[in-house]
Each structure stands twice: as structure tokens, then as C-alpha cells.
Tab-separated table of C-alpha atoms in Angstrom:
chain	number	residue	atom	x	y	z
A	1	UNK	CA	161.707	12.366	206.688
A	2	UNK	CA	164.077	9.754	208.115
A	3	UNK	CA	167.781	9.571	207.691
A	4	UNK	CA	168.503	6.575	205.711
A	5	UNK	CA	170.455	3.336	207.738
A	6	UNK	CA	172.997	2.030	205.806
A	7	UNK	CA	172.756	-1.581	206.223
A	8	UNK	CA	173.869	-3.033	202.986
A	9	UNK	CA	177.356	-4.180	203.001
A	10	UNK	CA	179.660	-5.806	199.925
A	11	UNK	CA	178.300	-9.510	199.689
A	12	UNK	CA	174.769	-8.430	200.150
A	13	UNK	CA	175.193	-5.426	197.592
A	14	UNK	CA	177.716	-8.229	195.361
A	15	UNK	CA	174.059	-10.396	195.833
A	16	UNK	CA	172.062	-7.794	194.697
A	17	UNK	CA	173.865	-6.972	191.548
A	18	UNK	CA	174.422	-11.046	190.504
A	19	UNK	CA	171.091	-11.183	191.927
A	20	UNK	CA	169.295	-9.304	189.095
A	21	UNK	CA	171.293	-10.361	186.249
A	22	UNK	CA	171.310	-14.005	186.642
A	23	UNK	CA	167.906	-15.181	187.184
A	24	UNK	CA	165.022	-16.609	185.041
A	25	UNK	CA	166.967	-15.519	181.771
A	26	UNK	CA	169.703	-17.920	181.824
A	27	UNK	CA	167.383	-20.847	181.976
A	28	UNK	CA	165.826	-19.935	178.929
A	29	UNK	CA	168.442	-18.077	176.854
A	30	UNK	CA	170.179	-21.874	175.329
A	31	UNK	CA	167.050	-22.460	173.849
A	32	UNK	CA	166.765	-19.498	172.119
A	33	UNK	CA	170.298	-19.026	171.044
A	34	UNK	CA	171.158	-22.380	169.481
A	35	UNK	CA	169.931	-21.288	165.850
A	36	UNK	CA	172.579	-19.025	165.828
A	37	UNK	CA	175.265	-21.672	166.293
A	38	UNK	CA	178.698	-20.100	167.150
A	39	UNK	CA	177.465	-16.079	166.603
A	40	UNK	CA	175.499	-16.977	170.079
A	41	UNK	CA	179.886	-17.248	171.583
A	42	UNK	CA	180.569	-13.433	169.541
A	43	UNK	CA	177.246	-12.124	171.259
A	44	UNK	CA	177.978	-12.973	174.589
A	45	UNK	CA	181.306	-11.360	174.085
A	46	UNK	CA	179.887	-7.900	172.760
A	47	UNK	CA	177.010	-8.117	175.142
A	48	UNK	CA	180.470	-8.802	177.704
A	49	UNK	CA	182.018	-6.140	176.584
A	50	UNK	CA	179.125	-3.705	176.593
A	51	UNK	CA	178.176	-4.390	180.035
A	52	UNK	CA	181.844	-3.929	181.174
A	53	UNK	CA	181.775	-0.956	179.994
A	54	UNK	CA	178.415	0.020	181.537
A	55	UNK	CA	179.580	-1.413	184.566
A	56	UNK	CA	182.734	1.099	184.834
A	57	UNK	CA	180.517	3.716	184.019
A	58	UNK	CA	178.354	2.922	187.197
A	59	UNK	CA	181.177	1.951	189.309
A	60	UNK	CA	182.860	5.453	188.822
A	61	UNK	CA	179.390	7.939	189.462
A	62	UNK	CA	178.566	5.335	192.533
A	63	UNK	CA	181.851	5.872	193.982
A	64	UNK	CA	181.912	9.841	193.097
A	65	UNK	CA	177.512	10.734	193.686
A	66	UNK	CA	176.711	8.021	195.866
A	67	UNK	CA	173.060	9.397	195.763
A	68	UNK	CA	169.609	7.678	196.343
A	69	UNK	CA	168.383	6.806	192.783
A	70	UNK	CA	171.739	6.430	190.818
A	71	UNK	CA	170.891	6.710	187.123
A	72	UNK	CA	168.177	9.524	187.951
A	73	UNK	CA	170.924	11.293	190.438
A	74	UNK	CA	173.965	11.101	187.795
A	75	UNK	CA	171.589	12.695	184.666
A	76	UNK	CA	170.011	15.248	187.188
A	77	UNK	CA	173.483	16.158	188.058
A	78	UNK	CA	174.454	16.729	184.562
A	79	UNK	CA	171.479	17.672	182.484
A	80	UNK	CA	169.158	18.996	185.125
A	81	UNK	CA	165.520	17.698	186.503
A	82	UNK	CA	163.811	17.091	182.934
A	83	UNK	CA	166.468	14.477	182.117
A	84	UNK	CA	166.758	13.464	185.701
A	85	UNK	CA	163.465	12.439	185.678
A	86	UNK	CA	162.799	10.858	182.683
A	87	UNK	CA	166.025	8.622	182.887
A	88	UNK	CA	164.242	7.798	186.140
A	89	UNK	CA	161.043	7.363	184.771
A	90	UNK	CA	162.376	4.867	181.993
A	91	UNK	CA	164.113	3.086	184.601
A	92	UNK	CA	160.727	2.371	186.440
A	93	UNK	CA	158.826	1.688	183.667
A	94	UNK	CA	161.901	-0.751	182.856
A	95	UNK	CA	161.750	-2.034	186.712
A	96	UNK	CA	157.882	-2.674	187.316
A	97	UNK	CA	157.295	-4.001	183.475
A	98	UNK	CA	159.681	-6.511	183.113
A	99	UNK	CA	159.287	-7.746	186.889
A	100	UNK	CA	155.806	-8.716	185.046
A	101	UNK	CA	157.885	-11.388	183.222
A	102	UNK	CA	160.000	-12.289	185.838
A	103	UNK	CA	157.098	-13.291	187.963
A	104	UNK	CA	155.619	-15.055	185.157
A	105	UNK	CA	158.772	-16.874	184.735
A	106	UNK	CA	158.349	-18.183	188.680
A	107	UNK	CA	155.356	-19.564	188.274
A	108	UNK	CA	156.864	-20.981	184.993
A	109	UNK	CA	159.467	-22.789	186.558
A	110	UNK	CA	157.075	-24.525	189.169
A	111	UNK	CA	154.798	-25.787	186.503
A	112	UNK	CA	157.289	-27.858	185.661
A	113	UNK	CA	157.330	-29.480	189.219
A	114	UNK	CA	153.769	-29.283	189.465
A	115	UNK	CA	151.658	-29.564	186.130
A	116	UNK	CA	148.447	-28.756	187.566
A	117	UNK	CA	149.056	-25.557	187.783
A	118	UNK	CA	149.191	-24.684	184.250
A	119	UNK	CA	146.391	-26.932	184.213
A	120	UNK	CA	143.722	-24.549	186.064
A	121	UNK	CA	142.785	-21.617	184.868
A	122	UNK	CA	143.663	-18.562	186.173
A	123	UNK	CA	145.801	-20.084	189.089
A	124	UNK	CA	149.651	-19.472	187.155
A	125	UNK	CA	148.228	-15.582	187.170
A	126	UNK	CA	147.305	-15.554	191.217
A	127	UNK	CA	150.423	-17.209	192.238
A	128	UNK	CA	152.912	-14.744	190.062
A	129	UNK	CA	150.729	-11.980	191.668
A	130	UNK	CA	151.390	-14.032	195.160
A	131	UNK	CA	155.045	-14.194	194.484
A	132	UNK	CA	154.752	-9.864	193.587
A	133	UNK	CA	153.415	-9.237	196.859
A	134	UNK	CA	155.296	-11.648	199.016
A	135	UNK	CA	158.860	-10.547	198.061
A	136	UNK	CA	156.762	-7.068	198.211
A	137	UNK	CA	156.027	-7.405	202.273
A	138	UNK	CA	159.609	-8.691	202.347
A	139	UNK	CA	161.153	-5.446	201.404
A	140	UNK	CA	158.579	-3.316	203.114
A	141	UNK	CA	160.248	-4.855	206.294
A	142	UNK	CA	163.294	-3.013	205.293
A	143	UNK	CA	166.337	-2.811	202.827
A	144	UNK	CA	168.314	-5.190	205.082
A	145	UNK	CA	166.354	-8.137	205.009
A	146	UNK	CA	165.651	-8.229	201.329
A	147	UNK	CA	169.659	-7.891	200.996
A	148	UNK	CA	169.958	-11.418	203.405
A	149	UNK	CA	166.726	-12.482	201.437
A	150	UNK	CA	168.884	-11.905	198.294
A	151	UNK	CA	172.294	-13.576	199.659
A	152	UNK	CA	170.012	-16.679	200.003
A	153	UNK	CA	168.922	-16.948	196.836
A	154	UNK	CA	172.034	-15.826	194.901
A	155	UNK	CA	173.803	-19.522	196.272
A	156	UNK	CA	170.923	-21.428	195.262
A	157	UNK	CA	169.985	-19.888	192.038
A	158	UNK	CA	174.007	-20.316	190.911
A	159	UNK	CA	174.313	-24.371	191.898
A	160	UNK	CA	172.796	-25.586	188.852
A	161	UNK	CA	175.064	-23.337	186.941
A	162	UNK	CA	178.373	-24.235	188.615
A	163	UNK	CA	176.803	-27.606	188.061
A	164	UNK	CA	176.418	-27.854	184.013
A	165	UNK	CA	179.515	-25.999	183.841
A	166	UNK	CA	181.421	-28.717	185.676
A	167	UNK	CA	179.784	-31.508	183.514
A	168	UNK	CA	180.566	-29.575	180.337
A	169	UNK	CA	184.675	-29.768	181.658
A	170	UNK	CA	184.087	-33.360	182.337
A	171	UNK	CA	182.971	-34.286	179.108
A	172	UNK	CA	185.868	-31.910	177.324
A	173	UNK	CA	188.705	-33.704	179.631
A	174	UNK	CA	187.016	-36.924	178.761
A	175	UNK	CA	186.979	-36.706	175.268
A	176	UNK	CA	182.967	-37.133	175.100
A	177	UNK	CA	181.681	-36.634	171.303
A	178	UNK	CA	180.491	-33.110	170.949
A	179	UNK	CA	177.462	-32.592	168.821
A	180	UNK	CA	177.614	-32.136	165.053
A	181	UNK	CA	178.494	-27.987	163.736
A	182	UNK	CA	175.219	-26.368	163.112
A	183	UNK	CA	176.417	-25.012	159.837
A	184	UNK	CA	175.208	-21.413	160.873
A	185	UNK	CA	176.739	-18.826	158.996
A	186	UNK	CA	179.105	-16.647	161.425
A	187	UNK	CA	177.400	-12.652	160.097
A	188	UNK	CA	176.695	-9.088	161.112
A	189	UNK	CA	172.150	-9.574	161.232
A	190	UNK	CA	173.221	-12.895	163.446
A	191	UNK	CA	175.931	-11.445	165.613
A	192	UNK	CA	172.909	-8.592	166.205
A	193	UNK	CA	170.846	-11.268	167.183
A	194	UNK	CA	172.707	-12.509	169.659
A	195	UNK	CA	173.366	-9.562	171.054
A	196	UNK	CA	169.451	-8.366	170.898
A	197	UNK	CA	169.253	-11.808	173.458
A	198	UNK	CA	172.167	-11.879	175.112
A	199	UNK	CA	172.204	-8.079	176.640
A	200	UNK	CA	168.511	-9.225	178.601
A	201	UNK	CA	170.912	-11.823	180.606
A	202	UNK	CA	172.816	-8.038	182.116
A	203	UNK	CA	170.067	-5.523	182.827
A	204	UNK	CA	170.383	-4.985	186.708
A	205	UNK	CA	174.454	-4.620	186.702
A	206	UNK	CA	173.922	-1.153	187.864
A	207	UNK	CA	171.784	-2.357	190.747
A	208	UNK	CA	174.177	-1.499	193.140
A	209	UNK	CA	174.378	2.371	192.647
A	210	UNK	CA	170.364	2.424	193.008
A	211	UNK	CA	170.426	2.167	197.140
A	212	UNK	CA	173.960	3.704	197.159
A	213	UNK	CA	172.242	6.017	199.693
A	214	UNK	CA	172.064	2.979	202.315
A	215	UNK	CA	175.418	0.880	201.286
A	216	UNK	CA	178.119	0.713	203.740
A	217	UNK	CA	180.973	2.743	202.496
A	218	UNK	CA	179.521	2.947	198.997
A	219	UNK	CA	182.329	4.972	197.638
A	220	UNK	CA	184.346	1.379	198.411
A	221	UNK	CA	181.647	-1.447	197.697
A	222	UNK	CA	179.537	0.307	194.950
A	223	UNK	CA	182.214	-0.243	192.194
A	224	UNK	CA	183.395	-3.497	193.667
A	225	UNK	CA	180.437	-5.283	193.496
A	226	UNK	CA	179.378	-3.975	190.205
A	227	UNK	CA	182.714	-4.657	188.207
A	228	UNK	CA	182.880	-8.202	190.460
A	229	UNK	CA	179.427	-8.923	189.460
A	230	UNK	CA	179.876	-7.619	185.827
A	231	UNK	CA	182.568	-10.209	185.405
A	232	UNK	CA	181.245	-13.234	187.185
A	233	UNK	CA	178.142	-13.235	185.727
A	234	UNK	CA	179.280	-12.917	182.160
A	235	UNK	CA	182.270	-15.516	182.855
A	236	UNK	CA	179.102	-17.852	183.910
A	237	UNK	CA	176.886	-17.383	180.984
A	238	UNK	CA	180.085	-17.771	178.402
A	239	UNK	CA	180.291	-20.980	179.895
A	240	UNK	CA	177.012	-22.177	179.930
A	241	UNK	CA	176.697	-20.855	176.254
A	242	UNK	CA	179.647	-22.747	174.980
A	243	UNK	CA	178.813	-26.200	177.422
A	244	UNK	CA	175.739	-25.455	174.811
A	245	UNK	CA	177.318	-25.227	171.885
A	246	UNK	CA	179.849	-27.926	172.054
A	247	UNK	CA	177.483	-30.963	173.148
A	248	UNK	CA	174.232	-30.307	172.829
A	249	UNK	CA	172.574	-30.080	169.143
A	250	UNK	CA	171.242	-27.158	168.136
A	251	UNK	CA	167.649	-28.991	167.798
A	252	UNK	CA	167.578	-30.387	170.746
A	253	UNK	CA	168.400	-27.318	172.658
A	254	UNK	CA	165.902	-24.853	170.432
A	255	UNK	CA	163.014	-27.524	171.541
A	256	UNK	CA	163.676	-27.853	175.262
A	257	UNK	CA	161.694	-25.819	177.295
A	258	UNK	CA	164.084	-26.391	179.875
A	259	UNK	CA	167.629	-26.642	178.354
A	260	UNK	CA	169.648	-26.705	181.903
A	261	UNK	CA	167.358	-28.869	183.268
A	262	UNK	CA	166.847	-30.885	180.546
A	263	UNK	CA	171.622	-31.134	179.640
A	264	UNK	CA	171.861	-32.038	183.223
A	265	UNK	CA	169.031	-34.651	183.716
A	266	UNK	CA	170.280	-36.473	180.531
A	267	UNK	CA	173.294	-37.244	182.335
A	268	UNK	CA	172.496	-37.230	186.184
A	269	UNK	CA	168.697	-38.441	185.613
A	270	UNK	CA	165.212	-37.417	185.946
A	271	UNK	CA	165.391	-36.115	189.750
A	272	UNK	CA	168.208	-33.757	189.020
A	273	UNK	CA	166.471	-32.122	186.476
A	274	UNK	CA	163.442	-31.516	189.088
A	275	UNK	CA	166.081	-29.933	190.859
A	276	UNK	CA	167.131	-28.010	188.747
A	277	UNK	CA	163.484	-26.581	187.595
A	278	UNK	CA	162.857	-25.687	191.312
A	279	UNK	CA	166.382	-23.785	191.850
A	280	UNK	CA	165.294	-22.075	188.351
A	281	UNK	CA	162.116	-21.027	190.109
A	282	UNK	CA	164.467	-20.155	193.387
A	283	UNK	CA	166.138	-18.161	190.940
A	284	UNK	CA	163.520	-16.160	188.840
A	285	UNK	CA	162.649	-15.223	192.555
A	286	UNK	CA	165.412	-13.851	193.606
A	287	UNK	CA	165.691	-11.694	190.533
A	288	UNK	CA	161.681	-10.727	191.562
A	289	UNK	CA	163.277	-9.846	194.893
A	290	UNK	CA	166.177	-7.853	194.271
A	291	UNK	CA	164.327	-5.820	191.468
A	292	UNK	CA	161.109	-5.054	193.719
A	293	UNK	CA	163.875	-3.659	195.628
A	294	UNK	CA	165.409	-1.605	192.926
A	295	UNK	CA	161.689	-0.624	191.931
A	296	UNK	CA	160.919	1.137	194.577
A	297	UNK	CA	164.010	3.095	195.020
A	298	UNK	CA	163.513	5.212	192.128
A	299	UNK	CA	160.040	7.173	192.433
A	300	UNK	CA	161.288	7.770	196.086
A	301	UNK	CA	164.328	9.275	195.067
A	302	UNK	CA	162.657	11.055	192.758
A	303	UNK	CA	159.847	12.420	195.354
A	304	UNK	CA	163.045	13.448	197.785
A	305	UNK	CA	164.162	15.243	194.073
A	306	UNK	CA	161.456	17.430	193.922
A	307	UNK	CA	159.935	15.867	190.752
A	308	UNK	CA	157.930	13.128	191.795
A	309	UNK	CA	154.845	13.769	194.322
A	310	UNK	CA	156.380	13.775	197.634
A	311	UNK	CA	153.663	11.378	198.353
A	312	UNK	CA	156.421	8.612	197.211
A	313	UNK	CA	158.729	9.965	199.702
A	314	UNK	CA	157.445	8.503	202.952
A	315	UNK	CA	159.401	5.726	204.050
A	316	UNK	CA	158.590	3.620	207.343
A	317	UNK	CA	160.637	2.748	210.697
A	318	UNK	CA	162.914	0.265	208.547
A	319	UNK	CA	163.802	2.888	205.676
A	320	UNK	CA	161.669	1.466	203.152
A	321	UNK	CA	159.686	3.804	201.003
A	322	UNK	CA	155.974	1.701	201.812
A	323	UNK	CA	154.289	3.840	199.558
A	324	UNK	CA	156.466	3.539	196.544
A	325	UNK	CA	156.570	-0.191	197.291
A	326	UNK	CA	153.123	0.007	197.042
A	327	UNK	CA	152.760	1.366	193.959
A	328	UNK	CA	155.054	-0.310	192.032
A	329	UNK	CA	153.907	-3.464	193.034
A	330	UNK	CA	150.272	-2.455	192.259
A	331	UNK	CA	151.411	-2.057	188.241
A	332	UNK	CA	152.818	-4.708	188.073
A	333	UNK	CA	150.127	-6.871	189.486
A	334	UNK	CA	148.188	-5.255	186.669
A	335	UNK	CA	150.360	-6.193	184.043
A	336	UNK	CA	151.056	-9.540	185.178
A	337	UNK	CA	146.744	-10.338	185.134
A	338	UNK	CA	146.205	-8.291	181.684
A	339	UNK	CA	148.636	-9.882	180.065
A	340	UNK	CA	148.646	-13.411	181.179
A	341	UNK	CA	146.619	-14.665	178.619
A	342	UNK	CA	149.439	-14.471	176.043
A	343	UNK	CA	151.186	-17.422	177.222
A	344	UNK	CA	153.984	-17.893	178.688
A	345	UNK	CA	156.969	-17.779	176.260
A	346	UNK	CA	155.135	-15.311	174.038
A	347	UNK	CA	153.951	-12.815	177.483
A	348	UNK	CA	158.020	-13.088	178.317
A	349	UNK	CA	159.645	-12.225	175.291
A	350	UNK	CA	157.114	-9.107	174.736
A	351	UNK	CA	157.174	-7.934	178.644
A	352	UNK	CA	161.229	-8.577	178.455
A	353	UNK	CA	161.560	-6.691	174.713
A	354	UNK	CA	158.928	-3.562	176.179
A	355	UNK	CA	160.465	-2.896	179.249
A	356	UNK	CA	164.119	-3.149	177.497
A	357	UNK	CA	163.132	-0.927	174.672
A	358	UNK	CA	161.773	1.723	177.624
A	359	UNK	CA	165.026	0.978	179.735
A	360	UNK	CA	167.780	1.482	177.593
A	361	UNK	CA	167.278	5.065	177.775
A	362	UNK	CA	168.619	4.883	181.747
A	363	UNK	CA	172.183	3.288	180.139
A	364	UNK	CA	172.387	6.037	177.590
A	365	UNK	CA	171.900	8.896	179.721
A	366	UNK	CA	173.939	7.722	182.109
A	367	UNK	CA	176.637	7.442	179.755
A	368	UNK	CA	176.346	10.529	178.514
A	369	UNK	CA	176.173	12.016	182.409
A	370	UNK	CA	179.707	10.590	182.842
A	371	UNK	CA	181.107	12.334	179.891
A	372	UNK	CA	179.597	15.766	181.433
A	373	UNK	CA	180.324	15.311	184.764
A	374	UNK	CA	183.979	14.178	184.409
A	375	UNK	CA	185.340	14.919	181.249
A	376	UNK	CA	189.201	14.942	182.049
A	377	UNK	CA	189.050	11.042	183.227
A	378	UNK	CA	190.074	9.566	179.928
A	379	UNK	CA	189.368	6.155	181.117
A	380	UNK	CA	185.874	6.763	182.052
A	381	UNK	CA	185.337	8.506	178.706
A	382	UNK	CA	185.989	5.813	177.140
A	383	UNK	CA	184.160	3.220	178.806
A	384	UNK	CA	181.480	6.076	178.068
A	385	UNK	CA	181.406	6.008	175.234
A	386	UNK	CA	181.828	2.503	173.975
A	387	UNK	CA	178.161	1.934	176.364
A	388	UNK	CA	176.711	5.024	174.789
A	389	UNK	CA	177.255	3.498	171.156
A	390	UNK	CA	176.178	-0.091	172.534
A	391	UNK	CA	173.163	0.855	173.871
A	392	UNK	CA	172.076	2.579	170.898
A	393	UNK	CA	173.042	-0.344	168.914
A	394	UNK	CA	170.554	-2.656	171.575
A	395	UNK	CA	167.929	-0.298	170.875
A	396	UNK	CA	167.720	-0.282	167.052
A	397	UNK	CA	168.130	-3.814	167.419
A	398	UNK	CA	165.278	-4.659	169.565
A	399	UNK	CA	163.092	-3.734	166.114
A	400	UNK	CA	160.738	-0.964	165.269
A	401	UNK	CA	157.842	-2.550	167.643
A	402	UNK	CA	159.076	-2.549	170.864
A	403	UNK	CA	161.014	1.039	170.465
A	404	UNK	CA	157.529	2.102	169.984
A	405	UNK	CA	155.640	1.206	173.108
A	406	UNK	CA	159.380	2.010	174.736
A	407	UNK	CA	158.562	5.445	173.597
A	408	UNK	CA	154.988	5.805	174.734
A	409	UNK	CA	155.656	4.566	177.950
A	410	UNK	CA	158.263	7.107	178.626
A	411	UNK	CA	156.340	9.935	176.857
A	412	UNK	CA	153.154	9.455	179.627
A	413	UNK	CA	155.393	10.271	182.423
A	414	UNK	CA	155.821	13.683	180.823
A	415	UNK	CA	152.105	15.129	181.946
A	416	UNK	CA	152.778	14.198	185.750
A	417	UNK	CA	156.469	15.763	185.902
A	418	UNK	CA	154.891	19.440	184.293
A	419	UNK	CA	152.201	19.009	187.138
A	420	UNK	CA	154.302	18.456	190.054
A	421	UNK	CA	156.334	21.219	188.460
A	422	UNK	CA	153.461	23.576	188.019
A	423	UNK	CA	152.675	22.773	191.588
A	424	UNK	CA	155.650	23.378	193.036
A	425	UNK	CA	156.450	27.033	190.971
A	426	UNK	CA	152.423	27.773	192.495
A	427	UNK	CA	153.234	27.101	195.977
């Protein structure tokens, strides 16, 4: 087996974490949070604080076990290999399932440029699967060019954003009318609901402990770019939300399918907006990019772990794990086609709620791994356990459906881990 190369430095590890936060979520989430009028300001700053405190969490274990695999190596490290690998396995599941919607939301994005492609059937399924498979052959050419791949897109998927939130201080300094109060009641169920939405807009922030095994003085960058990240990307989407919420109605923003695109062409015209749908498809895939990445990172660390077939363990000349790749890829292919015909809104929200539900587990354990591993660092206990408490919090709130399939997904990894077990004790 070949020595990793360490060839991810801070920007392109910083572009990896911002990478797979911000992508096609943002572009959507305005739309969905205007009914809740103001609770959508007191979600972002739970979901904020939540994340922070994941974020510390992951910053401290990447600096201290900067190991291939992060979540999986922190709750093998403190529980043993049963927990290591289903914190792993949840993490996958999370990875290859919700990439389904991510790709979907590509595809999504250039229908809006080009309307015959939602026009002819089956087409908007082949080219997500296109967009799977090109990123795909982009990381099988090695860890280093998805990271440039990745820097790229970060710039391009962010102008729109810096855009809007420049118009929205123009129109504050200017004195521009802001639209009329919604009238929402400010309570707990709609403060939950925010939350339940708002937390999908910071699932990758622990991106950048994944490869920790090939980042450049990780013990350095890991927890720079994550707490960097952490905070830019939530400063962004507070400021998108409230550009939102002080001058656009709430009616007009729950009916767009395009809210950014449809705030900035109102003021800068028709071709902006164009624009603006084709960074959000530049966007969606650079979040397909940077989590095909992440995707493939864990049933290869958990193949060098001993609980995964070492099948998943070959990598090729660059350092990528090929096979893994491969895999991965293959699912989500699968889900992407089997799915499609739900339509796009109603295949994103499931896909995005699913692979959450199955997710969330990762955060929790890893949580819980800090307050084992390193009990006497105060601080990190209790950034622990403020993102122990959230996440459990996210999960009830995602509803009863979701937590279900969450739970059977996770539960069918359990067969192959007792074989490769019952394998290894035989040999």
C-alpha cells in the first residue's frame, strides 16, 4: 500500500470545507424559510452556534489524531472498531445519499438556463449521473487536483453571494422601503423549524479532518480552515437570510424557485439572474466535487482499519482510493436514476432529510469521542457537549420518517462489519 502525499495545503483544505457547506442549499434555503418570518434570523443563529461548536470539536481531534477517516478514526479511538465503523458507515451513507440531491440540484440549476432539459425525458437523470462521474474521474486523478478543482469553484460559487449581500447594504444605506412584517409568531415548533433547515446549509464543516492524512501540516491547517470556514460561511448565510427578510416579502420569496436569482435580477435585470442560475449550478458542483472527495475517503480508511474489505484499500499512483471512488459513485448513480422520478424539489428535500437523519450519528459520536479522549480540556468539553445536545435536538427534529430510514440504512452495514470480522478472527 502506498504512503499517502500530502498535497493539500490551507486555501485548498479552507476550499474544501466552504466548499461543501455552501453549495446548492443556499440557493434554495430563502424560499423555504420565509414562512417563518424572523424565527428563520434565531435559526441561523442556533444552527451558528451548533456548528461552532461542532467545528471546535473537529478542529481539536484533527489537530491531536490527524488520521485518514476523521470521524471514524476519533470514535475508533475512543469506543473501539464497532463504533468506529458505524460512525463511518453513517457518514457514507450520509456522503453517497445526499450527493444524490446535490447532483440533482446541478442539473436543477441548468434547467433554468436551458428549459429543454426538463423538457425530455429522462435527460435531467443522465446528466446528474454525467456530472457523478465527471467530478468522479476528476478525483480518481488524485486528491490534489480535486483540491485546485475545488479552489475554482469556491470563488465562483460565492460571487452571487457577496453580490446580494452588497445590494441588501445598498438598499439599507439608501433608505429603500423594506417589505411589510410577515406577522409570524417568534416560538419554540418555529425556531425548530428553522433550525431542522438551516443545519442542511453546515453538513461538510468537518470536511477538513476527513483527508487529514494528506493535508500539509494538518495539526496547523486542519483547525484553521474548519473554524475559518465555520465562521465565514455562517456570517454569509446570516446575511443572505436577513437581505431576505428585510426586502423581500415573504410570498414572493416562498414562490420563487430561484430566490437569489430571482432578488438580484429584479434589480440588475434579466441577464444577471442567468448568471446567477449558472454560478448556482457552478456551485451545486463544487459541493458534488468536494463531497465525492470526502466519499471516498471513508470506506478506505476503514479498509486500512481492518473493518472494511481491504478491497477498498487500494489506492492508485496519485493516492486516490480508485476502488472506493468507484463504489461510491456507483450508489449514488443508483439513487440518483431510482429516485428521479419524484421531482425535483420533492427528490431533494427527501434525499437531503434521509441522508441527514443517517448522518447525524457521525456529529454525535464524535462528540462524545472528544469527551473520552480528552476529558481534562474544559474548553473542548464544552463545545462537546453543547454539539452532542444539538445534534440530538436536529435529529428528533427531522420527524419520525426520516429517523427511520436513517436507522435502516445504518443497521444494513451491521451484516458486512460481523463478516469481515468473522473473516479476519478465521484467518
Amino acid at each position: 500500500m502506498t504512503t499517502p502525499r500530502r498535497a493539500l495545503g490551507f486555501w485548498a483544505l479552507l476550499a474544501l470545507v466552504v466548499g461543501n457547506m455552501i453549495g446548492s442549499g443556499i440557493y434554495l434555503l430563502p424560499a423555504s424559510l420565509a414562512p417563518l418570518g424572523w424565527n428563520q434570523m434565531i435559526g441561523w443563529l442556533v444552527s451558528i452556534t451548533g456548528a461552532l461548536a461542532l467545528g471546535f470539536v473537529f478542529a481539536r481531534l484533527g489537530a491531536r489524531l490527524p488520521l485518514a477517516g476523521g470521524p471514524y478514526a476519533y470514535a475508533n479511538a475512543a469506543f473501539g472498531p464497532l463504533a468506529g465503523y458505524t460512525t463511518a458507515w453513517s457518514y457514507w451513507v450520509m456522503s453517497w445519499v445526499g450527493n444524490g440531491a446535490v447532483a440533482v440540484a446541478v442539473v436543477s440549476a441548468l434547467d433554468h438556463l436551458f428549459p429543454r432539459i426538463g423538457q425530455t425525458p429522462g435527460l435531467p437523470a443522465l446528466l446528474a449521473v454525467a456530472c457523478v462521474w465527471l467530478v468522479t474521474m476528476v478525483n480518481i486523478r488524485g486528491v490534489q487536483a480535486a483540491g485546485r478543482l475545488q479552489e475554482v469553484t469556491v470563488v465562483l460559487k460565492l460571487l452571487p453571494l457577496v453580490l446580494l449581500v452588497a445590494l441588501a447594504a445598498w438598499l439599507l444605506l439608501s433608505g429603500a422601503p423594506r417589505a411589510p412584517d410577515p406577522g409570524v409568531a417568534i416560538t419554540g415548533d418555529h425556531v425548530a423549524a428553522a433550525v431542522g433547515l438551516t443545519f442542511w446549509g453546515f453538513l461538510g464543516l468537518e470536511a477538513g479532518t476527513v483527508p487529514a492524512d494528506k493535508v500539509e501540516d494538518a495539526a496547523r491547517n486542519v483547525p484553521r480552515a474548519t473554524m475559518a470556514g465555520v465562521l465565514l460561511v455562517g456570517l454569509v448565510y446570516l446575511l443572505i437570510s436577513g437581505a431576505f427578510a428585510l426586502y423581500v416579502p415573504v410570498g414572493a420569496a416562498a414562490a420563487s424557485p430561484a430566490p437569489i436569482a430571482d432578488f438580484l435580477g429584479l434589480h440588475f435585470g434579466p441577464g444577471v439572474a442567468n448568471l446567477v442560475a449558472l454560478c448556482a449550478a457552478i456551485s451545486a458542483f463544487g459541493t458534488l466535487n468536494g463531497w465525492v472527495l470526502v466519499q471516498a475517503e471513508m470506506p478506505w480508511a476503514m479498509a486500512r482499519g481492518g473493518v472494511f474489505p481491504a478491497w477498498f484499500g487500494v489506492e492508485n499512483a496519485g493516492g486516490s482510493p480508485v476502488r472506493s471512488h468507484l463504489v461510491s459513485s456507483g450508489l449514488l448513480s443508483a439513487v440518483t436514476l431510482l429516485n428521479y422520478q419524484k421531482g425535483t424539489a420533492e427528490l431533494f428535500q427527501f434525499i437531503a432529510s434521509v441522508s441527514l437523519a443517517a448522518g447525524l450519528l457521525t456529529y454525535l459520536m464524535s462528540a462524545l469521542a472528544a469527551l473520552r479522549l480528552h476529558p481534562q480540556d474544559r474548553l473542548l468539553a464544552l463545545a462537546a457537549v453543547i454539539a452532542a445536545g444539538f445534534t440530538v435536538w436536529a435529529e428528533y427534529g427531522l420527524g419520525g420518517e426520516a429517523m427511520a430510514w436513517g436507522a435502516l440504512l445504518i443497521a444494513a452495514g451491521l451484516p458486512l462489519y460481523w463478516a469481515v470480522r468473522s473473516e479476519a478472527a478465521s484467518g
